[in-house]
Structures are given as structure tokens and as C-alpha cells.
XYZ file of N, CA, C and O in Angstrom:
564
model
N 3.656 23.330 21.656
C 3.101 22.740 20.452
C 3.147 21.227 20.588
O 4.122 20.666 21.060
N 2.070 20.570 20.128
C 2.037 19.104 20.104
C 2.249 18.635 18.681
O 1.630 19.145 17.756
N 3.082 17.656 18.534
C 3.333 17.063 17.229
C 2.950 15.601 17.263
O 3.085 14.935 18.293
N 2.488 15.108 16.129
C 2.230 13.684 15.949
C 3.242 13.222 14.921
O 3.231 13.690 13.779
N 4.130 12.348 15.334
C 5.256 11.964 14.488
C 4.947 10.652 13.775
O 4.677 9.632 14.419
N 4.982 10.711 12.458
C 4.753 9.520 11.637
C 6.058 9.132 10.959
O 6.945 9.965 10.756
N 6.153 7.873 10.605
C 7.306 7.402 9.847
C 6.817 6.489 8.733
O 5.677 6.033 8.742
N 7.687 6.229 7.780
C 7.342 5.403 6.626
C 7.935 4.014 6.763
O 8.958 3.823 7.429
N 7.268 3.052 6.118
C 7.774 1.684 6.064
C 7.319 1.046 4.761
O 6.267 1.403 4.216
N 8.111 0.099 4.297
C 7.775 -0.617 3.069
C 7.563 -2.099 3.387
O 8.527 -2.851 3.511
N 6.304 -2.539 3.507
C 6.015 -3.935 3.837
C 6.468 -4.949 2.790
O 6.514 -6.140 3.068
N 6.807 -4.486 1.590
C 7.263 -5.415 0.544
C 8.726 -5.172 0.187
O 9.167 -5.464 -0.925
N 9.479 -4.681 1.144
C 10.902 -4.427 0.936
C 11.626 -5.698 0.516
O 11.303 -6.804 0.966
N 12.628 -5.533 -0.341
C 13.451 -6.674 -0.748
C 14.213 -7.259 0.434
O 14.566 -8.433 0.429
N 14.482 -6.427 1.433
C 15.174 -6.871 2.642
C 14.288 -6.524 3.841
O 14.496 -5.513 4.510
N 13.282 -7.365 4.088
C 12.301 -7.068 5.128
C 12.935 -7.024 6.514
O 12.541 -6.205 7.346
N 13.937 -7.853 6.769
C 14.611 -7.809 8.067
C 15.228 -6.431 8.308
O 15.082 -5.851 9.387
N 15.903 -5.898 7.311
C 16.519 -4.574 7.419
C 15.446 -3.490 7.558
O 15.593 -2.555 8.352
N 14.359 -3.627 6.804
C 13.269 -2.648 6.875
C 12.685 -2.604 8.282
O 12.444 -1.529 8.844
N 12.487 -3.759 8.881
C 11.912 -3.820 10.222
C 12.911 -3.321 11.265
O 12.534 -2.645 12.223
N 14.176 -3.601 11.072
C 15.215 -3.086 11.967
C 15.215 -1.552 11.952
O 15.235 -0.906 12.998
N 15.140 -0.958 10.757
C 15.095 0.503 10.631
C 13.801 1.053 11.221
O 13.790 2.099 11.861
N 12.711 0.335 11.015
C 11.424 0.771 11.548
C 11.448 0.775 13.070
O 10.943 1.702 13.705
N 12.056 -0.223 13.644
C 12.177 -0.270 15.101
C 12.975 0.931 15.615
O 12.624 1.528 16.637
N 14.015 1.311 14.904
C 14.789 2.489 15.279
C 13.933 3.749 15.215
O 14.012 4.615 16.086
N 13.082 3.840 14.204
C 12.195 4.998 14.065
C 11.197 5.063 15.220
O 10.948 6.136 15.783
N 10.629 3.921 15.574
C 9.665 3.875 16.681
C 10.376 4.196 17.997
O 9.875 4.968 18.816
N 11.553 3.614 18.207
C 12.326 3.905 19.418
C 12.705 5.386 19.508
O 12.828 5.939 20.603
N 12.876 6.039 18.360
C 13.228 7.463 18.332
C 12.014 8.361 18.541
O 12.159 9.583 18.624
N 10.807 7.774 18.601
C 9.640 8.576 18.927
C 8.496 8.587 17.928
O 7.536 9.330 18.113
N 8.567 7.790 16.875
C 7.458 7.765 15.913
C 6.188 7.269 16.598
O 6.214 6.291 17.344
N 5.085 7.968 16.341
C 3.800 7.617 16.942
C 2.969 6.691 16.068
O 2.028 6.065 16.553
N 3.253 6.672 14.779
C 2.516 5.790 13.871
C 3.370 5.508 12.643
O 4.363 6.187 12.386
N 2.928 4.500 11.890
C 3.639 4.050 10.698
C 2.724 4.222 9.491
O 1.584 3.752 9.503
N 3.222 4.888 8.462
C 2.532 4.992 7.184
C 3.252 4.060 6.207
O 4.462 4.193 6.036
N 2.522 3.149 5.590
C 3.176 2.222 4.670
C 3.239 2.796 3.261
O 2.434 3.640 2.880
N 4.201 2.284 2.514
C 4.206 2.489 1.075
C 2.971 1.786 0.520
O 2.365 0.962 1.212
N 2.581 2.035 -0.718
C 1.445 1.303 -1.291
C 1.692 -0.203 -1.261
O 2.791 -0.667 -1.549
N 0.666 -0.929 -0.874
C 0.739 -2.389 -0.770
C -0.353 -2.978 -1.649
O -1.472 -2.474 -1.681
N -0.024 -4.075 -2.342
C -0.976 -4.718 -3.246
C -1.181 -6.198 -2.933
O -1.967 -6.853 -3.604
N -0.485 -6.707 -1.929
C -0.575 -8.126 -1.587
C -0.975 -8.286 -0.135
O -0.252 -7.845 0.761
N -2.092 -8.928 0.095
C -2.574 -9.126 1.452
C -1.606 -9.990 2.268
O -1.345 -9.700 3.434
N -1.049 -11.020 1.656
C -0.116 -11.896 2.374
C 1.115 -11.126 2.844
O 1.599 -11.337 3.964
N 1.615 -10.233 2.018
C 2.777 -9.423 2.407
C 2.418 -8.498 3.567
O 3.205 -8.332 4.504
N 1.231 -7.920 3.513
C 0.787 -7.061 4.612
C 0.647 -7.872 5.891
O 1.080 -7.423 6.963
N 0.062 -9.056 5.800
C -0.094 -9.918 6.988
C 1.252 -10.244 7.609
O 1.421 -10.167 8.832
N 2.221 -10.604 6.786
C 3.568 -10.922 7.276
C 4.177 -9.708 7.980
O 4.723 -9.827 9.084
N 4.081 -8.559 7.349
C 4.630 -7.327 7.917
C 3.978 -7.019 9.268
O 4.678 -6.757 10.256
N 2.658 -7.058 9.329
C 1.939 -6.743 10.569
C 2.325 -7.721 11.676
O 2.548 -7.324 12.825
N 2.418 -8.983 11.339
C 2.817 -9.993 12.327
C 4.214 -9.692 12.881
O 4.456 -9.808 14.073
N 5.120 -9.261 12.000
C 6.503 -9.001 12.410
C 6.646 -7.754 13.287
O 7.618 -7.639 14.031
N 5.703 -6.809 13.195
C 5.841 -5.562 13.962
C 4.825 -5.458 15.095
O 4.675 -4.385 15.687
N 4.154 -6.526 15.422
C 3.130 -6.489 16.473
C 3.637 -5.880 17.770
O 2.925 -5.139 18.440
N 4.864 -6.162 18.124
C 5.418 -5.678 19.376
C 5.706 -4.185 19.405
O 6.007 -3.635 20.469
N 5.617 -3.507 18.291
C 5.936 -2.086 18.243
C 4.865 -1.222 18.898
O 5.132 -0.109 19.322
N 3.642 -1.719 18.941
C 2.537 -1.032 19.637
C 2.283 0.382 19.132
O 2.014 1.294 19.915
N 2.399 0.587 17.827
C 2.034 1.867 17.216
C 1.057 1.582 16.075
O 1.127 0.531 15.441
N 0.137 2.505 15.809
C -0.822 2.295 14.727
C -0.141 2.221 13.359
O 0.870 2.884 13.119
N -0.744 1.419 12.493
C -0.268 1.290 11.116
C -1.343 1.857 10.194
O -2.504 1.448 10.255
N -0.932 2.799 9.366
C -1.820 3.412 8.384
C -1.384 2.892 7.009
O -0.262 3.133 6.569
N -2.280 2.177 6.361
C -1.994 1.489 5.105
C -2.045 2.444 3.920
O -3.026 3.154 3.727
N -1.004 2.424 3.120
C -0.970 3.204 1.887
C -1.621 2.443 0.751
O -1.297 1.279 0.514
N -2.549 3.108 0.064
C -3.273 2.475 -1.036
C -3.231 3.407 -2.241
O -3.690 4.542 -2.170
N -2.654 2.912 -3.332
C -2.584 3.655 -4.570
C -3.327 2.840 -5.623
O -2.807 1.835 -6.101
N -4.560 3.233 -5.954
C -5.331 2.445 -6.917
C -4.695 2.490 -8.311
O -4.153 3.520 -8.728
N -4.769 1.365 -8.980
C -4.224 1.258 -10.333
C -5.300 1.628 -11.342
O -6.459 1.265 -11.181
N -4.904 2.327 -12.406
C -5.902 2.747 -13.396
C -5.841 1.945 -14.687
O -6.631 2.164 -15.588
N -4.886 1.036 -14.786
C -4.795 0.211 -15.987
C -3.495 -0.552 -16.038
O -2.643 -0.433 -15.152
N -3.322 -1.334 -17.096
C -2.142 -2.190 -17.243
C -0.857 -1.364 -17.347
O 0.150 -1.704 -16.711
N -0.875 -0.296 -18.130
C 0.330 0.525 -18.280
C 0.734 1.151 -16.948
O 1.922 1.214 -16.628
N -0.245 1.594 -16.194
C 0.020 2.188 -14.880
C 0.648 1.155 -13.944
O 1.643 1.435 -13.261
N 0.081 -0.049 -13.939
C 0.599 -1.129 -13.081
C 2.034 -1.486 -13.462
O 2.903 -1.644 -12.592
N 2.289 -1.606 -14.751
C 3.639 -1.959 -15.211
C 4.629 -0.844 -14.879
O 5.745 -1.113 -14.433
N 4.222 0.398 -15.084
C 5.109 1.531 -14.774
C 5.477 1.536 -13.290
O 6.658 1.637 -12.938
N 4.480 1.455 -12.421
C 4.766 1.483 -10.984
C 5.662 0.319 -10.581
O 6.606 0.489 -9.803
N 5.364 -0.865 -11.103
C 6.130 -2.059 -10.734
C 7.596 -1.957 -11.176
O 8.500 -2.307 -10.408
N 7.822 -1.482 -12.391
C 9.178 -1.486 -12.949
C 9.961 -0.201 -12.730
O 11.192 -0.226 -12.759
N 9.271 0.909 -12.505
C 9.966 2.197 -12.480
C 9.976 2.910 -11.135
O 10.727 3.863 -10.971
N 9.140 2.485 -10.199
C 9.062 3.193 -8.924
C 9.635 2.300 -7.820
O 9.036 1.287 -7.467
N 10.793 2.672 -7.296
C 11.399 1.866 -6.235
C 10.460 1.724 -5.043
O 9.786 2.672 -4.639
N 10.399 0.511 -4.502
C 9.594 0.259 -3.317
C 8.170 -0.168 -3.602
O 7.442 -0.529 -2.688
N 7.760 -0.128 -4.863
C 6.412 -0.589 -5.203
C 6.542 -1.913 -5.940
O 7.253 -2.024 -6.942
N 5.848 -2.912 -5.414
C 5.856 -4.249 -6.001
C 4.413 -4.654 -6.275
O 3.621 -4.777 -5.342
N 4.091 -4.830 -7.529
C 2.744 -5.244 -7.908
C 2.848 -6.679 -8.402
O 3.549 -6.958 -9.380
N 2.176 -7.610 -7.723
C 2.294 -9.030 -8.067
C 1.933 -9.307 -9.534
O 1.082 -8.629 -10.122
N 2.594 -10.313 -10.096
C 2.345 -10.708 -11.483
C 0.866 -10.969 -11.735
O 0.321 -10.551 -12.757
N 0.213 -11.654 -10.818
C -1.208 -12.015 -10.982
C -2.065 -10.768 -11.128
O -2.980 -10.716 -11.951
N -1.756 -9.752 -10.366
C -2.522 -8.510 -10.424
C -2.262 -7.783 -11.745
O -3.203 -7.308 -12.405
N -1.004 -7.714 -12.155
C -0.685 -7.070 -13.430
C -1.323 -7.823 -14.593
O -1.805 -7.208 -15.544
N -1.397 -9.137 -14.477
C -2.043 -9.949 -15.510
C -3.540 -9.637 -15.608
O -4.096 -9.555 -16.705
N -4.187 -9.455 -14.479
C -5.609 -9.091 -14.492
C -5.832 -7.781 -15.229
O -6.806 -7.637 -15.966
N -4.950 -6.839 -15.037
C -5.088 -5.558 -15.731
C -4.810 -5.700 -17.225
O -5.441 -5.040 -18.040
N -3.871 -6.577 -17.593
C -3.589 -6.791 -19.014
C -4.810 -7.363 -19.732
O -5.016 -7.108 -20.913
N -5.621 -8.136 -19.021
C -6.794 -8.764 -19.629
C -8.076 -7.963 -19.444
O -9.127 -8.382 -19.922
N -7.988 -6.836 -18.775
C -9.174 -5.989 -18.592
C -9.516 -5.309 -19.923
O -8.649 -5.097 -20.773
N -10.776 -4.979 -20.085
C -11.206 -4.246 -21.281
C -10.411 -2.949 -21.377
O -10.038 -2.371 -20.348
N -10.165 -2.464 -22.598
C -9.341 -1.255 -22.761
C -9.771 -0.081 -21.881
O -8.934 0.637 -21.359
N -11.032 0.123 -21.704
C -11.509 1.241 -20.882
C -11.898 0.782 -19.473
O -12.413 1.569 -18.698
N -11.644 -0.488 -19.143
C -12.089 -1.021 -17.858
C -11.046 -1.038 -16.765
O -11.305 -1.509 -15.664
N -9.857 -0.509 -17.043
C -8.783 -0.560 -16.060
C -9.087 0.192 -14.773
O -8.853 -0.314 -13.684
N -9.629 1.388 -14.898
C -9.920 2.188 -13.701
C -10.999 1.523 -12.860
O -10.904 1.493 -11.628
N -12.016 0.967 -13.509
C -13.085 0.275 -12.772
C -12.524 -0.947 -12.046
O -12.887 -1.213 -10.895
N -11.628 -1.677 -12.710
C -10.990 -2.821 -12.058
C -10.141 -2.347 -10.888
O -10.146 -2.960 -9.816
N -9.429 -1.247 -11.068
C -8.612 -0.693 -9.993
C -9.442 -0.324 -8.780
O -9.063 -0.603 -7.641
N -10.595 0.279 -8.998
C -11.501 0.644 -7.901
C -11.994 -0.613 -7.199
O -11.965 -0.709 -5.971
N -12.424 -1.594 -7.977
C -12.950 -2.850 -7.408
C -11.891 -3.551 -6.557
O -12.150 -3.935 -5.412
N -10.698 -3.702 -7.104
C -9.628 -4.401 -6.383
C -9.186 -3.633 -5.145
O -8.898 -4.228 -4.101
N -9.143 -2.328 -5.254
C -8.735 -1.493 -4.128
C -9.754 -1.594 -2.988
O -9.380 -1.742 -1.820
N -11.032 -1.529 -3.320
C -12.077 -1.641 -2.300
C -12.022 -3.003 -1.621
O -12.126 -3.101 -0.392
N -11.827 -4.065 -2.407
C -11.709 -5.413 -1.834
C -10.507 -5.495 -0.909
O -10.578 -6.064 0.186
N -9.375 -4.948 -1.350
C -8.160 -4.990 -0.548
C -8.352 -4.246 0.770
O -7.960 -4.741 1.841
N -8.970 -3.081 0.718
C -9.212 -2.311 1.945
C -10.133 -3.070 2.903
O -9.894 -3.070 4.117
N -11.171 -3.709 2.391
C -12.063 -4.499 3.255
C -11.301 -5.638 3.925
O -11.456 -5.898 5.117
N -10.454 -6.325 3.151
C -9.689 -7.450 3.693
C -8.613 -7.001 4.678
O -8.317 -7.695 5.651
N -8.028 -5.846 4.431
C -6.933 -5.349 5.273
C -7.418 -4.650 6.534
O -6.660 -4.499 7.492
N -8.670 -4.244 6.557
C -9.198 -3.427 7.661
C -8.907 -4.000 9.054
O -8.504 -3.243 9.949
N -9.060 -5.311 9.283
C -8.786 -5.820 10.637
C -7.310 -5.739 11.055
O -7.003 -5.833 12.234
N -6.413 -5.545 10.099
C -4.979 -5.566 10.397
C -4.385 -4.200 10.683
O -3.307 -4.106 11.249
N -5.051 -3.132 10.211
C -4.472 -1.796 10.301
C -5.413 -0.862 11.049
O -6.586 -1.179 11.254
N -4.896 0.278 11.435
C -5.695 1.240 12.190
C -6.240 2.356 11.294
O -6.972 3.222 11.756
N -5.893 2.326 10.034
C -6.392 3.322 9.094
C -5.750 3.119 7.742
O -4.908 2.238 7.558
N -6.167 3.934 6.788
C -5.611 3.865 5.434
C -5.602 5.265 4.844
O -6.366 6.132 5.268
N -4.725 5.457 3.897
C -4.734 6.717 3.149
C -4.684 6.370 1.668
O -3.976 5.466 1.246
N -5.517 7.074 0.909
C -5.618 6.843 -0.534
C -4.759 7.833 -1.294
O -4.754 9.027 -0.980
N -4.076 7.335 -2.305
C -3.257 8.162 -3.192
C -3.775 7.967 -4.603
O -3.251 7.153 -5.350
N -4.824 8.672 -4.981
C -5.352 8.460 -6.325
C -4.332 8.846 -7.383
O -3.542 9.768 -7.178
N -4.337 8.138 -8.507
C -3.399 8.472 -9.583
C -3.616 9.893 -10.096
O -4.712 10.451 -9.979
N -2.585 10.435 -10.690
C -2.620 11.790 -11.239
C -3.855 11.997 -12.112
O -4.128 11.222 -13.012
N -4.595 13.049 -11.805
C -5.796 13.448 -12.533
C -6.897 12.383 -12.536
O -7.759 12.379 -13.410
N -6.887 11.485 -11.572
C -7.929 10.464 -11.430
C -8.487 10.502 -10.009
O -8.720 9.485 -9.384
N -8.721 11.710 -9.499
C -9.127 11.901 -8.117
C -10.481 11.277 -7.819
O -10.744 10.894 -6.687
N -11.320 11.158 -8.825
C -12.634 10.548 -8.620
C -12.524 9.088 -8.189
O -13.452 8.548 -7.588
N -11.390 8.457 -8.457
C -11.204 7.065 -8.027
C -11.293 6.959 -6.511
O -11.803 5.967 -5.997
N -10.815 7.956 -5.791
C -10.883 7.925 -4.323
C -12.336 7.891 -3.865
O -12.696 7.106 -2.982
N -13.179 8.707 -4.464
C -14.599 8.736 -4.115
C -15.243 7.391 -4.474
O -16.012 6.829 -3.692
N -14.907 6.861 -5.645
C -15.466 5.575 -6.080
C -15.064 4.447 -5.138
O -15.873 3.579 -4.822
N -13.833 4.465 -4.677
C -13.356 3.425 -3.747
C -14.099 3.532 -2.430
O -14.589 2.522 -1.904
N -14.197 4.739 -1.890
C -14.894 4.913 -0.615
C -16.355 4.528 -0.738
O -16.936 3.974 0.208
N -16.961 4.777 -1.869
C -18.367 4.392 -2.086
C -18.530 2.879 -2.195
O -19.575 2.348 -1.862
N -17.487 2.195 -2.664
C -17.566 0.745 -2.887
C -17.252 -0.077 -1.639
O -17.484 -1.277 -1.624
N -16.708 0.554 -0.619
C -16.316 -0.202 0.583
C -17.544 -0.577 1.384
O -18.424 0.118 1.624
């Protein structure tokens, strides 16, 4: 049997040095690729990619589109490992009451276009019962 071994990493970890040290151990132990936690900041992704260039394994970017201000605040404050920048949460707070999902699709598509040269793939995690967002994002890219 052939297995493809993936491992997880958090590019916005509070202790990025420790995260990269653990990631190196995972790659040394045989991981073939890295799946990231959801990322919302291009600069953080750039820093992470630069720091792991020597690992020589593909990076698959985790993308979880936001559906509104409450969703952004919940993920930021209640889900360990997810960091949504203040500027992004502010944009959702000022979005029209029914415009959060559309803004989430737009921002996600832009982020994927900008991140494409840095990663070898991406995986979408649409919010609960908002599966159509994945189709909308792929259509917008």
C-alpha cells in the first residue's frame, strides 16, 4: 500500500519559531506535504513560506471563507489557531447586513489569487451549511 503523509501547520502561530521547529520534525519523520490552518493574512503566509523554503515539501493552503462579522469574531476569539486581522474583521462589521457572505467570497478569491504563487494547492472549508460559497469562490478566481 502507498500512503501520502500530510501534516498540519499554523502559519500564524503565537510562537512561530516553535511551530516551525515542530514542522521540521514532522517533515523529518516523513511528511510529504503540509496542510495549513486557515490563513487570512498574506504577509503572515509570505513569512511562513520564506521560513520553510528549505523543507522542500508542498504547502497546501487552508482557506475558510468568512460569512459575516459574527462569524469572523467567533473564529478569531473562540477557535484556537485562527487569527483574523482587525482590518478584516472591521470590513465585515461595515458590510451590509446581508452582504457578509458576498464579501467573504470576494476576499477569499482575492486571497487565493495572491497566494497562488507561494503554495502548491489550496483546500476550501466552507462554513457550516454555506457550501455554495466554495462554488462561488472557485467561480470568482
